[in-house]
Amino acid sequence: MNATDEEWPKSRKRLMDAAHYGYLAGATDIIFHPGSYFLNDPLDVLKIAIPRLQGCVDELKKNGTQVTLRPETMGKSAMLGSLEDAVAMSIATDMVLPCLDFAHLHARPGDGTMNTYDEWSRVLEFYGRELGEKALKHLHIHLSGIEYGPKGEKNHLKLADADLDMKALFKALHKFGCAGRIMCESPIMEEDALIMKKTWMKVSGEKE
């Protein structure tokens, strides 16, 4: 979304192709990485990103491509994709809602914060307040363990090797009545997806 004028047409084509062919294949949500700040102020970058995103949405509407574009929250502080960025793009544009990557939100500060029940609750409170309580019922979540440093994300980890407090996160999701999808992005996807399922069922009290 913040590519140079020369690079933007190629970036735009990748997003539009994903939306078009994804829709034909039955996809309802198209996740994309919003890009980089390139050392610019986030608010100035959003002034470029939002009109570009609106242009994409206008074309999708014209073509009858009924998908939700989801800018992903990113794990590095240099990247366009803070929670506030993703929410701002969603408020400004139809057919756009965030993809909440909670591992990225944990890694982005680079100091181990954003990992408690109270912190996750503030995230969800902000999300519901800005986008409406209904949006909390249609979440698209990415989740895994994650390694990070002072600048944020380094790489994804299996849950057992990470410090992410998934139980605290799930307690907050349950408290706020959240619903939607959780996509496991662990290096051992099948095993950690089952751990996520079991943890959710224990926290929520849901049965098979």
PDB file of N, CA, C and O in Angstrom, residues 59-60 66 68 72 86 146 190:
ATOM      1  N   GLU A  59     -13.005  -1.209  -7.569  1.00  0.00           N
ATOM      2  CA  GLU A  59     -12.926  -2.121  -8.708  1.00  0.00           C
ATOM      3  C   GLU A  59     -13.548  -3.475  -8.376  1.00  0.00           C
ATOM      4  O   GLU A  59     -14.240  -4.075  -9.206  1.00  0.00           O
ATOM      5  N   LEU A  60     -13.317  -3.965  -7.159  1.00  0.00           N
ATOM      6  CA  LEU A  60     -13.919  -5.242  -6.761  1.00  0.00           C
ATOM      7  C   LEU A  60     -15.440  -5.147  -6.767  1.00  0.00           C
ATOM      8  O   LEU A  60     -16.130  -6.063  -7.229  1.00  0.00           O
ATOM      9  N   GLN A  66     -17.114 -10.316  -4.274  1.00  0.00           N
ATOM     10  CA  GLN A  66     -17.606 -10.082  -2.918  1.00  0.00           C
ATOM     11  C   GLN A  66     -16.701 -10.769  -1.896  1.00  0.00           C
ATOM     12  O   GLN A  66     -16.983 -11.872  -1.422  1.00  0.00           O
ATOM     13  N   THR A  68     -13.880  -9.864   1.596  1.00  0.00           N
ATOM     14  CA  THR A  68     -13.401  -8.897   2.570  1.00  0.00           C
ATOM     15  C   THR A  68     -11.888  -8.838   2.473  1.00  0.00           C
ATOM     16  O   THR A  68     -11.216  -9.861   2.606  1.00  0.00           O
ATOM     17  N   GLU A  72      -3.260  -7.273   7.399  1.00  0.00           N
ATOM     18  CA  GLU A  72      -2.798  -8.039   8.558  1.00  0.00           C
ATOM     19  C   GLU A  72      -2.007  -7.151   9.514  1.00  0.00           C
ATOM     20  O   GLU A  72      -1.221  -6.301   9.082  1.00  0.00           O
ATOM     21  N   ALA A  86      -4.446  -0.936  10.904  1.00  0.00           N
ATOM     22  CA  ALA A  86      -5.419  -1.857  10.316  1.00  0.00           C
ATOM     23  C   ALA A  86      -6.847  -1.390  10.571  1.00  0.00           C
ATOM     24  O   ALA A  86      -7.717  -1.479   9.690  1.00  0.00           O
ATOM     25  N   ILE A 146       6.060 -17.114  18.514  1.00  0.00           N
ATOM     26  CA  ILE A 146       6.864 -16.170  17.730  1.00  0.00           C
ATOM     27  C   ILE A 146       8.143 -15.794  18.475  1.00  0.00           C
ATOM     28  O   ILE A 146       8.145 -15.657  19.706  1.00  0.00           O
ATOM     29  N   GLU A 190      -0.312 -28.892  12.303  1.00  0.00           N
ATOM     30  CA  GLU A 190      -1.337 -29.841  12.722  1.00  0.00           C
ATOM     31  C   GLU A 190      -1.334 -30.024  14.239  1.00  0.00           C
ATOM     32  O   GLU A 190      -2.392 -30.031  14.883  1.00  0.00           O
TER      33      GLU A 190
END
